[in-house]
């Protein structure tokens, strides 16, 4: 016959019964280190990207701003992409090389 005995240390048993004392609570400190912050180039690049994105979105969404008074959201969703496409094709016909350069630069930037 085999007998298994389990022993429990008094400290683990005490920690289950007794609430923690001030000395046993570990305090966490926040390590505020300048090395954890993003570098200057990251901040500048992110700012430029956000600025350019906001200008592009403003231009795309305001293409029909003069004629959209009273339009429903469905009409806006139908007309804005079409009018932006027509604007792009008109610019493409007037200046194909410059349009290709800007389009390629935009794709490579993204």
N, CA, C and O atoms as CSV, one atom per row, in Angstrom:
chain,resi,resn,atom,element,x,y,z
A,1,UNK,N,N,0.835,-1.191,0.000
A,1,UNK,CA,C,0.000,0.000,0.000
A,1,UNK,C,C,0.875,1.248,0.000
A,1,UNK,O,O,1.918,1.308,0.652
A,2,UNK,N,N,0.410,2.240,-0.756
A,2,UNK,CA,C,1.165,3.483,-0.858
A,2,UNK,C,C,0.363,4.596,-0.201
A,2,UNK,O,O,-0.844,4.723,-0.412
A,3,UNK,N,N,1.035,5.376,0.575
A,3,UNK,CA,C,0.375,6.491,1.246
A,3,UNK,C,C,0.958,7.791,0.717
A,3,UNK,O,O,2.174,7.981,0.692
A,4,UNK,N,N,0.081,8.671,0.301
A,4,UNK,CA,C,0.537,9.964,-0.194
A,4,UNK,C,C,0.187,11.011,0.849
A,4,UNK,O,O,-0.945,11.094,1.324
A,5,UNK,N,N,1.162,11.785,1.180
A,5,UNK,CA,C,0.911,12.855,2.148
A,5,UNK,C,C,1.145,14.192,1.461
A,5,UNK,O,O,2.067,14.350,0.660
A,6,UNK,N,N,0.313,15.120,1.783
A,6,UNK,CA,C,0.455,16.459,1.225
A,6,UNK,C,C,0.731,17.407,2.367
A,6,UNK,O,O,0.022,17.438,3.372
A,7,UNK,N,N,1.764,18.165,2.184
A,7,UNK,CA,C,2.081,19.153,3.212
A,7,UNK,C,C,1.887,20.534,2.627
A,7,UNK,O,O,2.207,20.791,1.466
A,8,UNK,N,N,1.370,21.393,3.432
A,8,UNK,CA,C,1.161,22.768,3.008
A,8,UNK,C,C,2.011,23.660,3.874
A,8,UNK,O,O,1.983,23.566,5.101
A,9,UNK,N,N,2.752,24.507,3.243
A,9,UNK,CA,C,3.590,25.397,4.034
A,9,UNK,C,C,2.702,26.401,4.754
A,9,UNK,O,O,1.627,26.752,4.268
A,10,UNK,N,N,3.136,26.838,5.858
A,10,UNK,CA,C,2.333,27.752,6.662
A,10,UNK,C,C,2.205,29.117,6.002
A,10,UNK,O,O,1.207,29.809,6.205
A,11,UNK,N,N,3.199,29.515,5.215
A,11,UNK,CA,C,3.120,30.829,4.573
A,11,UNK,C,C,2.071,30.847,3.473
A,11,UNK,O,O,1.363,31.843,3.328
A,12,UNK,N,N,1.946,29.758,2.682
A,12,UNK,CA,C,0.929,29.744,1.639
A,12,UNK,C,C,-0.464,29.626,2.234
A,12,UNK,O,O,-1.421,30.176,1.690
A,13,UNK,N,N,-0.582,28.929,3.319
A,13,UNK,CA,C,-1.866,28.815,3.999
A,13,UNK,C,C,-2.250,30.145,4.625
A,13,UNK,O,O,-3.415,30.543,4.594
A,14,UNK,N,N,-1.286,30.815,5.182
A,14,UNK,CA,C,-1.540,32.120,5.785
A,14,UNK,C,C,-1.949,33.128,4.717
A,14,UNK,O,O,-2.811,33.971,4.969
A,15,UNK,N,N,-1.352,33.060,3.534
A,15,UNK,CA,C,-1.693,34.018,2.479
A,15,UNK,C,C,-3.099,33.800,1.960
A,15,UNK,O,O,-3.717,34.723,1.428
A,16,UNK,N,N,-3.613,32.582,2.108
A,16,UNK,CA,C,-4.987,32.330,1.708
A,16,UNK,C,C,-5.990,32.854,2.727
A,16,UNK,O,O,-7.105,33.238,2.373
A,17,UNK,N,N,-5.593,32.867,3.976
A,17,UNK,CA,C,-6.515,33.252,5.044
A,17,UNK,C,C,-6.403,34.732,5.379
A,17,UNK,O,O,-7.419,35.412,5.524
A,18,UNK,N,N,-5.208,35.226,5.500
A,18,UNK,CA,C,-4.980,36.592,5.957
A,18,UNK,C,C,-4.956,37.570,4.777
A,18,UNK,O,O,-4.431,37.238,3.714
A,19,UNK,N,N,-5.510,38.754,4.950
A,19,UNK,CA,C,-5.393,39.765,3.891
A,19,UNK,C,C,-3.956,40.242,3.795
A,19,UNK,O,O,-3.192,40.125,4.754
A,20,UNK,N,N,-3.589,40.773,2.656
A,20,UNK,CA,C,-2.200,41.216,2.497
A,20,UNK,C,C,-1.906,42.426,3.371
A,20,UNK,O,O,-2.776,43.257,3.631
A,21,UNK,N,N,-0.690,42.500,3.806
A,21,UNK,CA,C,-0.255,43.650,4.600
A,21,UNK,C,C,0.377,44.681,3.679
A,21,UNK,O,O,0.657,44.411,2.511
A,22,UNK,N,N,0.588,45.840,4.221
A,22,UNK,CA,C,1.187,46.920,3.429
A,22,UNK,C,C,2.568,46.517,2.930
A,22,UNK,O,O,2.940,46.860,1.807
A,23,UNK,N,N,3.322,45.807,3.730
A,23,UNK,CA,C,4.673,45.410,3.335
A,23,UNK,C,C,4.667,44.365,2.221
A,23,UNK,O,O,5.628,44.269,1.458
A,24,UNK,N,N,3.586,43.579,2.121
A,24,UNK,CA,C,3.563,42.516,1.126
A,24,UNK,C,C,3.041,42.987,-0.234
A,24,UNK,O,O,3.188,42.276,-1.228
A,25,UNK,N,N,2.440,44.162,-0.290
A,25,UNK,CA,C,1.913,44.675,-1.561
A,25,UNK,C,C,3.045,45.345,-2.325
A,25,UNK,O,O,3.728,46.232,-1.813
A,26,UNK,N,N,3.223,44.901,-3.548
A,26,UNK,CA,C,4.261,45.494,-4.379
A,26,UNK,C,C,3.675,46.677,-5.130
A,26,UNK,O,O,2.588,46.577,-5.698
A,27,UNK,N,N,4.365,47.763,-5.136
A,27,UNK,CA,C,3.896,48.945,-5.853
A,27,UNK,C,C,4.494,48.949,-7.247
A,27,UNK,O,O,5.647,48.573,-7.454
A,28,UNK,N,N,3.686,49.381,-8.187
A,28,UNK,CA,C,4.161,49.492,-9.571
A,28,UNK,C,C,4.477,50.938,-9.859
A,28,UNK,O,O,3.692,51.833,-9.545
A,29,UNK,N,N,5.603,51.156,-10.443
A,29,UNK,CA,C,5.966,52.512,-10.838
A,29,UNK,C,C,5.926,52.595,-12.351
A,29,UNK,O,O,6.238,51.634,-13.055
A,30,UNK,N,N,5.543,53.740,-12.826
A,30,UNK,CA,C,5.505,53.974,-14.268
A,30,UNK,C,C,6.875,54.477,-14.691
A,30,UNK,O,O,7.385,55.468,-14.167
A,31,UNK,N,N,7.449,53.780,-15.639
A,31,UNK,CA,C,8.762,54.147,-16.134
A,31,UNK,C,C,8.590,55.118,-17.286
A,31,UNK,O,O,8.356,54.709,-18.423
A,32,UNK,N,N,8.707,56.402,-16.989
A,32,UNK,CA,C,8.588,57.421,-18.028
A,32,UNK,C,C,9.990,57.708,-18.544
A,32,UNK,O,O,10.789,58.393,-17.906
A,33,UNK,N,N,10.252,57.165,-19.706
A,33,UNK,CA,C,11.575,57.289,-20.281
A,33,UNK,C,C,11.425,57.910,-21.657
A,33,UNK,O,O,10.557,57.503,-22.429
A,34,UNK,N,N,12.243,58.869,-21.965
A,34,UNK,CA,C,12.154,59.521,-23.278
A,34,UNK,C,C,12.484,58.575,-24.418
A,34,UNK,O,O,12.126,58.838,-25.566
A,35,UNK,N,N,13.155,57.488,-24.119
A,35,UNK,CA,C,13.480,56.516,-25.167
A,35,UNK,C,C,12.235,55.779,-25.638
A,35,UNK,O,O,12.230,55.219,-26.734
A,36,UNK,N,N,11.175,55.770,-24.824
A,36,UNK,CA,C,9.946,55.079,-25.207
A,36,UNK,C,C,9.080,55.917,-26.146
A,36,UNK,O,O,8.165,55.383,-26.774
A,37,UNK,N,N,9.346,57.195,-26.250
A,37,UNK,CA,C,8.564,58.061,-27.121
A,37,UNK,C,C,9.008,57.894,-28.569
A,37,UNK,O,O,10.160,57.543,-28.823
A,38,UNK,N,N,8.094,58.145,-29.541
A,38,UNK,CA,C,8.507,58.047,-30.943
A,38,UNK,C,C,9.550,59.109,-31.281
A,38,UNK,O,O,9.575,60.187,-30.687
A,39,UNK,N,N,10.394,58.792,-32.229
A,39,UNK,CA,C,11.423,59.745,-32.602
A,39,UNK,C,C,10.838,60.886,-33.435
A,39,UNK,O,O,9.685,60.835,-33.865
A,40,UNK,N,N,11.647,61.898,-33.649
A,40,UNK,CA,C,11.199,63.112,-34.331
A,40,UNK,C,C,10.783,62.829,-35.768
A,40,UNK,O,O,9.805,63.405,-36.245
A,41,UNK,N,N,11.501,61.956,-36.469
A,41,UNK,CA,C,11.164,61.639,-37.858
A,41,UNK,C,C,9.799,60.960,-37.967
A,41,UNK,O,O,9.038,61.235,-38.895
A,42,UNK,N,N,9.495,60.087,-37.031
A,42,UNK,CA,C,8.193,59.411,-37.039
A,42,UNK,C,C,7.065,60.415,-36.837
A,42,UNK,O,O,6.033,60.338,-37.505
A,43,UNK,N,N,7.255,61.336,-35.936
A,43,UNK,CA,C,6.229,62.359,-35.676
A,43,UNK,C,C,6.047,63.243,-36.902
A,43,UNK,O,O,4.915,63.550,-37.273
A,44,UNK,N,N,7.129,63.652,-37.529
A,44,UNK,CA,C,7.041,64.512,-38.723
A,44,UNK,C,C,6.372,63.758,-39.870
A,44,UNK,O,O,5.482,64.300,-40.525
A,45,UNK,N,N,6.785,62.524,-40.121
A,45,UNK,CA,C,6.202,61.749,-41.220
A,45,UNK,C,C,4.719,61.483,-40.993
A,45,UNK,O,O,3.922,61.572,-41.927
A,46,UNK,N,N,4.346,61.160,-39.772
A,46,UNK,CA,C,2.940,60.922,-39.461
A,46,UNK,C,C,2.120,62.191,-39.633
A,46,UNK,O,O,0.996,62.139,-40.132
A,47,UNK,N,N,2.664,63.316,-39.231
A,47,UNK,CA,C,1.962,64.592,-39.390
A,47,UNK,C,C,1.749,64.932,-40.857
A,47,UNK,O,O,0.664,65.363,-41.246
A,48,UNK,N,N,2.773,64.742,-41.665
A,48,UNK,CA,C,2.654,65.018,-43.100
A,48,UNK,C,C,1.622,64.094,-43.733
A,48,UNK,O,O,0.802,64.542,-44.534
A,49,UNK,N,N,1.651,62.819,-43.388
A,49,UNK,CA,C,0.703,61.862,-43.941
A,49,UNK,C,C,-0.728,62.189,-43.534
A,49,UNK,O,O,-1.633,62.119,-44.365
A,50,UNK,N,N,-0.949,62.544,-42.276
A,50,UNK,CA,C,-2.293,62.912,-41.825
A,50,UNK,C,C,-2.783,64.190,-42.496
A,50,UNK,O,O,-3.955,64.291,-42.859
A,51,UNK,N,N,-1.901,65.155,-42.661
A,51,UNK,CA,C,-2.261,66.401,-43.329
A,51,UNK,C,C,-2.652,66.142,-44.787
A,51,UNK,O,O,-3.679,66.635,-45.255
A,52,UNK,N,N,-1.843,65.380,-45.492
A,52,UNK,CA,C,-2.135,65.086,-46.899
A,52,UNK,C,C,-3.419,64.270,-47.032
A,52,UNK,O,O,-4.215,64.518,-47.937
A,53,UNK,N,N,-3.626,63.316,-46.155
A,53,UNK,CA,C,-4.846,62.508,-46.192
A,53,UNK,C,C,-6.076,63.358,-45.945
A,53,UNK,O,O,-7.096,63.177,-46.610
A,54,UNK,N,N,-5.997,64.277,-45.003
A,54,UNK,CA,C,-7.157,65.130,-44.728
A,54,UNK,C,C,-7.465,66.047,-45.896
A,54,UNK,O,O,-8.637,66.292,-46.180
A,55,UNK,N,N,-6.451,66.563,-46.585
A,55,UNK,CA,C,-6.688,67.422,-47.755
A,55,UNK,C,C,-7.319,66.611,-48.884
A,55,UNK,O,O,-8.262,67.075,-49.525
A,56,UNK,N,N,-6.813,65.414,-49.131
A,56,UNK,CA,C,-7.368,64.571,-50.195
A,56,UNK,C,C,-8.813,64.202,-49.885
A,56,UNK,O,O,-9.672,64.281,-50.763
A,57,UNK,N,N,-9.091,63.801,-48.652
A,57,UNK,CA,C,-10.464,63.448,-48.284
A,57,UNK,C,C,-11.397,64.646,-48.396
A,57,UNK,O,O,-12.534,64.512,-48.850
A,58,UNK,N,N,-10.921,65.810,-47.984
A,58,UNK,CA,C,-11.739,67.019,-48.098
A,58,UNK,C,C,-12.038,67.321,-49.559
A,58,UNK,O,O,-13.159,67.704,-49.895
A,59,UNK,N,N,-11.059,67.155,-50.420
A,59,UNK,CA,C,-11.255,67.420,-51.849
A,59,UNK,C,C,-12.218,66.404,-52.473
A,59,UNK,O,O,-13.080,66.771,-53.272
A,60,UNK,N,N,-12.071,65.148,-52.112
A,60,UNK,CA,C,-12.938,64.111,-52.674
A,60,UNK,C,C,-14.381,64.298,-52.217
A,60,UNK,O,O,-15.312,64.182,-53.014
A,61,UNK,N,N,-14.560,64.584,-50.939
A,61,UNK,CA,C,-15.920,64.689,-50.409
A,61,UNK,C,C,-16.610,66.004,-50.740
A,61,UNK,O,O,-17.832,66.104,-50.633
A,62,UNK,N,N,-15.846,67.014,-51.140
A,62,UNK,CA,C,-16.463,68.304,-51.446
A,62,UNK,C,C,-16.566,68.569,-52.943
A,62,UNK,O,O,-16.728,69.721,-53.345
A,63,UNK,N,N,-16.479,67.552,-53.768
A,63,UNK,CA,C,-16.506,67.740,-55.216
A,63,UNK,C,C,-17.856,68.287,-55.683
A,63,UNK,O,O,-17.910,69.062,-56.638
A,64,UNK,N,N,-18.936,67.894,-55.026
A,64,UNK,CA,C,-20.270,68.350,-55.410
A,64,UNK,C,C,-20.882,69.296,-54.388
A,64,UNK,O,O,-22.106,69.372,-54.279
A,65,UNK,N,N,-20.073,70.006,-53.653
A,65,UNK,CA,C,-20.581,70.801,-52.544
A,65,UNK,C,C,-21.554,71.890,-52.998
A,65,UNK,O,O,-22.453,72.250,-52.238
A,66,UNK,N,N,-21.407,72.410,-54.177
A,66,UNK,CA,C,-22.289,73.467,-54.645
A,66,UNK,C,C,-23.648,72.982,-55.118
A,66,UNK,O,O,-24.603,73.758,-55.147
A,67,UNK,N,N,-23.751,71.716,-55.486
A,67,UNK,CA,C,-25.012,71.234,-56.065
A,67,UNK,C,C,-25.700,70.163,-55.230
A,67,UNK,O,O,-26.726,69.624,-55.644
A,68,UNK,N,N,-25.156,69.848,-54.069
A,68,UNK,CA,C,-25.711,68.744,-53.285
A,68,UNK,C,C,-26.759,69.170,-52.275
A,68,UNK,O,O,-27.186,68.355,-51.458
A,69,UNK,N,N,-27.173,70.391,-52.307
A,69,UNK,CA,C,-28.146,70.870,-51.328
A,69,UNK,C,C,-29.469,70.118,-51.490
A,69,UNK,O,O,-30.092,70.150,-52.551
A,70,UNK,N,N,-29.877,69.448,-50.424
A,70,UNK,CA,C,-31.113,68.701,-50.452
A,70,UNK,C,C,-30.986,67.269,-50.933
A,70,UNK,O,O,-31.986,66.554,-51.003
A,71,UNK,N,N,-29.789,66.838,-51.263
A,71,UNK,CA,C,-29.604,65.466,-51.720
A,71,UNK,C,C,-29.652,64.505,-50.546
A,71,UNK,O,O,-29.274,64.852,-49.427
A,72,UNK,N,N,-30.118,63.302,-50.809
A,72,UNK,CA,C,-30.121,62.250,-49.789
A,72,UNK,C,C,-28.728,61.620,-49.725
A,72,UNK,O,O,-27.939,61.778,-50.657
A,73,UNK,N,N,-28.419,60.915,-48.649
A,73,UNK,CA,C,-27.113,60.237,-48.567
A,73,UNK,C,C,-26.903,59.236,-49.709
A,73,UNK,O,O,-25.771,59.029,-50.146
A,74,UNK,N,N,-27.975,58.621,-50.190
A,74,UNK,CA,C,-27.845,57.684,-51.309
A,74,UNK,C,C,-27.422,58.416,-52.574
A,74,UNK,O,O,-26.562,57.938,-53.314
A,75,UNK,N,N,-28.021,59.569,-52.821
A,75,UNK,CA,C,-27.635,60.350,-54.006
A,75,UNK,C,C,-26.191,60.815,-53.903
A,75,UNK,O,O,-25.465,60.811,-54.897
A,76,UNK,N,N,-25.771,61.214,-52.713
A,76,UNK,CA,C,-24.371,61.607,-52.524
A,76,UNK,C,C,-23.436,60.426,-52.791
A,76,UNK,O,O,-22.413,60.580,-53.458
A,77,UNK,N,N,-23.788,59.254,-52.272
A,77,UNK,CA,C,-22.944,58.064,-52.467
A,77,UNK,C,C,-22.864,57.662,-53.934
A,77,UNK,O,O,-21.863,57.089,-54.366
A,78,UNK,N,N,-23.914,57.958,-54.704
A,78,UNK,CA,C,-23.887,57.640,-56.136
A,78,UNK,C,C,-23.097,58.672,-56.934
A,78,UNK,O,O,-22.369,58.313,-57.859
A,79,UNK,N,N,-23.233,59.937,-56.588
A,79,UNK,CA,C,-22.663,60.995,-57.418
A,79,UNK,C,C,-21.194,61.295,-57.133
A,79,UNK,O,O,-20.441,61.585,-58.063
A,80,UNK,N,N,-20.770,61.233,-55.879
A,80,UNK,CA,C,-19.393,61.620,-55.550
A,80,UNK,C,C,-18.359,60.770,-56.289
A,80,UNK,O,O,-17.439,61.345,-56.870
A,81,UNK,N,N,-18.452,59.439,-56.303
A,81,UNK,CA,C,-17.450,58.672,-57.061
A,81,UNK,C,C,-17.493,58.960,-58.560
A,81,UNK,O,O,-16.447,59.046,-59.203
A,82,UNK,N,N,-18.688,59.108,-59.118
A,82,UNK,CA,C,-18.792,59.387,-60.556
A,82,UNK,C,C,-18.189,60.740,-60.913
A,82,UNK,O,O,-17.444,60.857,-61.885
A,83,UNK,N,N,-18.513,61.760,-60.122
A,83,UNK,CA,C,-17.974,63.087,-60.416
A,83,UNK,C,C,-16.468,63.159,-60.210
A,83,UNK,O,O,-15.779,63.866,-60.945
A,84,UNK,N,N,-15.952,62.443,-59.229
A,84,UNK,CA,C,-14.494,62.390,-59.053
A,84,UNK,C,C,-13.836,61.662,-60.222
A,84,UNK,O,O,-12.761,62.061,-60.670
A,85,UNK,N,N,-14.465,60.605,-60.719
A,85,UNK,CA,C,-13.920,59.895,-61.874
A,85,UNK,C,C,-13.921,60.798,-63.113
A,85,UNK,O,O,-12.946,60.818,-63.864
A,86,UNK,N,N,-15.003,61.537,-63.329
A,86,UNK,CA,C,-15.055,62.458,-64.475
A,86,UNK,C,C,-13.996,63.548,-64.344
A,86,UNK,O,O,-13.371,63.927,-65.335
A,87,UNK,N,N,-13.794,64.044,-63.150
A,87,UNK,CA,C,-12.757,65.051,-62.923
A,87,UNK,C,C,-11.374,64.478,-63.233
A,87,UNK,O,O,-10.550,65.145,-63.860
A,88,UNK,N,N,-11.121,63.247,-62.797
A,88,UNK,CA,C,-9.835,62.596,-63.073
A,88,UNK,C,C,-9.618,62.394,-64.570
A,88,UNK,O,O,-8.527,62.655,-65.077
A,89,UNK,N,N,-10.642,61.933,-65.277
A,89,UNK,CA,C,-10.469,61.707,-66.719
A,89,UNK,C,C,-10.279,63.026,-67.472
A,89,UNK,O,O,-9.548,63.060,-68.463
A,90,UNK,N,N,-10.915,64.104,-67.028
A,90,UNK,CA,C,-10.692,65.408,-67.666
A,90,UNK,C,C,-9.262,65.882,-67.466
A,90,UNK,O,O,-8.635,66.379,-68.401
A,91,UNK,N,N,-8.749,65.733,-66.263
A,91,UNK,CA,C,-7.361,66.124,-66.003
A,91,UNK,C,C,-6.405,65.221,-66.772
A,91,UNK,O,O,-5.372,65.681,-67.259
A,92,UNK,N,N,-6.741,63.946,-66.882
A,92,UNK,CA,C,-5.905,63.007,-67.621
A,92,UNK,C,C,-5.831,63.381,-69.093
A,92,UNK,O,O,-4.770,63.257,-69.705
A,93,UNK,N,N,-6.934,63.835,-69.671
A,93,UNK,CA,C,-6.928,64.258,-71.076
A,93,UNK,C,C,-6.149,65.549,-71.280
A,93,UNK,O,O,-5.511,65.725,-72.318
A,94,UNK,N,N,-6.192,66.449,-70.315
A,94,UNK,CA,C,-5.492,67.733,-70.459
A,94,UNK,C,C,-3.989,67.596,-70.232
A,94,UNK,O,O,-3.205,68.218,-70.949
A,95,UNK,N,N,-3.571,66.795,-69.251
A,95,UNK,CA,C,-2.146,66.682,-68.923
A,95,UNK,C,C,-1.830,65.234,-68.552
A,95,UNK,O,O,-1.724,64.905,-67.371
A,96,UNK,N,N,-1.681,64.368,-69.559
A,96,UNK,CA,C,-1.480,62.948,-69.253
A,96,UNK,C,C,-0.171,62.646,-68.525
A,96,UNK,O,O,-0.150,61.804,-67.627
A,97,UNK,N,N,0.918,63.318,-68.895
A,97,UNK,CA,C,2.206,63.025,-68.277
A,97,UNK,C,C,2.234,63.469,-66.811
A,97,UNK,O,O,2.709,62.736,-65.944
A,98,UNK,N,N,1.731,64.654,-66.546
A,98,UNK,CA,C,1.699,65.148,-65.166
A,98,UNK,C,C,0.771,64.295,-64.309
A,98,UNK,O,O,1.071,64.025,-63.146
A,99,UNK,N,N,-0.351,63.871,-64.876
A,99,UNK,CA,C,-1.284,63.020,-64.132
A,99,UNK,C,C,-0.646,61.681,-63.802
A,99,UNK,O,O,-0.811,61.163,-62.697
A,100,UNK,N,N,0.085,61.120,-64.763
A,100,UNK,CA,C,0.768,59.848,-64.508
A,100,UNK,C,C,1.831,60.017,-63.435
A,100,UNK,O,O,1.995,59.142,-62.584
A,101,UNK,N,N,2.551,61.125,-63.462
A,101,UNK,CA,C,3.595,61.367,-62.461
A,101,UNK,C,C,2.987,61.498,-61.055
A,101,UNK,O,O,3.501,60.925,-60.094
A,102,UNK,N,N,1.908,62.245,-60.949
A,102,UNK,CA,C,1.270,62.434,-59.645
A,102,UNK,C,C,0.677,61.121,-59.148
A,102,UNK,O,O,0.792,60.797,-57.966
A,103,UNK,N,N,0.054,60.376,-60.030
A,103,UNK,CA,C,-0.530,59.087,-59.641
A,103,UNK,C,C,0.553,58.121,-59.164
A,103,UNK,O,O,0.389,57.458,-58.140
A,104,UNK,N,N,1.654,58.043,-59.902
A,104,UNK,CA,C,2.747,57.143,-59.497
A,104,UNK,C,C,3.357,57.584,-58.177
A,104,UNK,O,O,3.639,56.750,-57.316
A,105,UNK,N,N,3.563,58.882,-58.007
A,105,UNK,CA,C,4.120,59.380,-56.743
A,105,UNK,C,C,3.206,59.079,-55.566
A,105,UNK,O,O,3.671,58.752,-54.474
A,106,UNK,N,N,1.901,59.193,-55.797
A,106,UNK,CA,C,0.953,58.893,-54.731
A,106,UNK,C,C,0.991,57.420,-54.353
A,106,UNK,O,O,0.977,57.080,-53.170
A,107,UNK,N,N,1.037,56.555,-55.344
A,107,UNK,CA,C,1.066,55.110,-55.070
A,107,UNK,C,C,2.359,54.732,-54.350
A,107,UNK,O,O,2.321,53.948,-53.402
A,108,UNK,N,N,3.479,55.261,-54.768
A,108,UNK,CA,C,4.740,54.945,-54.122
A,108,UNK,C,C,4.807,55.509,-52.712
A,108,UNK,O,O,5.439,54.918,-51.836
A,109,UNK,N,N,4.157,56.652,-52.485
A,109,UNK,CA,C,4.138,57.235,-51.142
A,109,UNK,C,C,3.323,56.381,-50.183
A,109,UNK,O,O,3.683,56.204,-49.019
A,110,UNK,N,N,2.217,55.854,-50.700
A,110,UNK,CA,C,1.371,55.017,-49.840
A,110,UNK,C,C,2.099,53.742,-49.525
A,110,UNK,O,O,1.569,52.888,-48.813
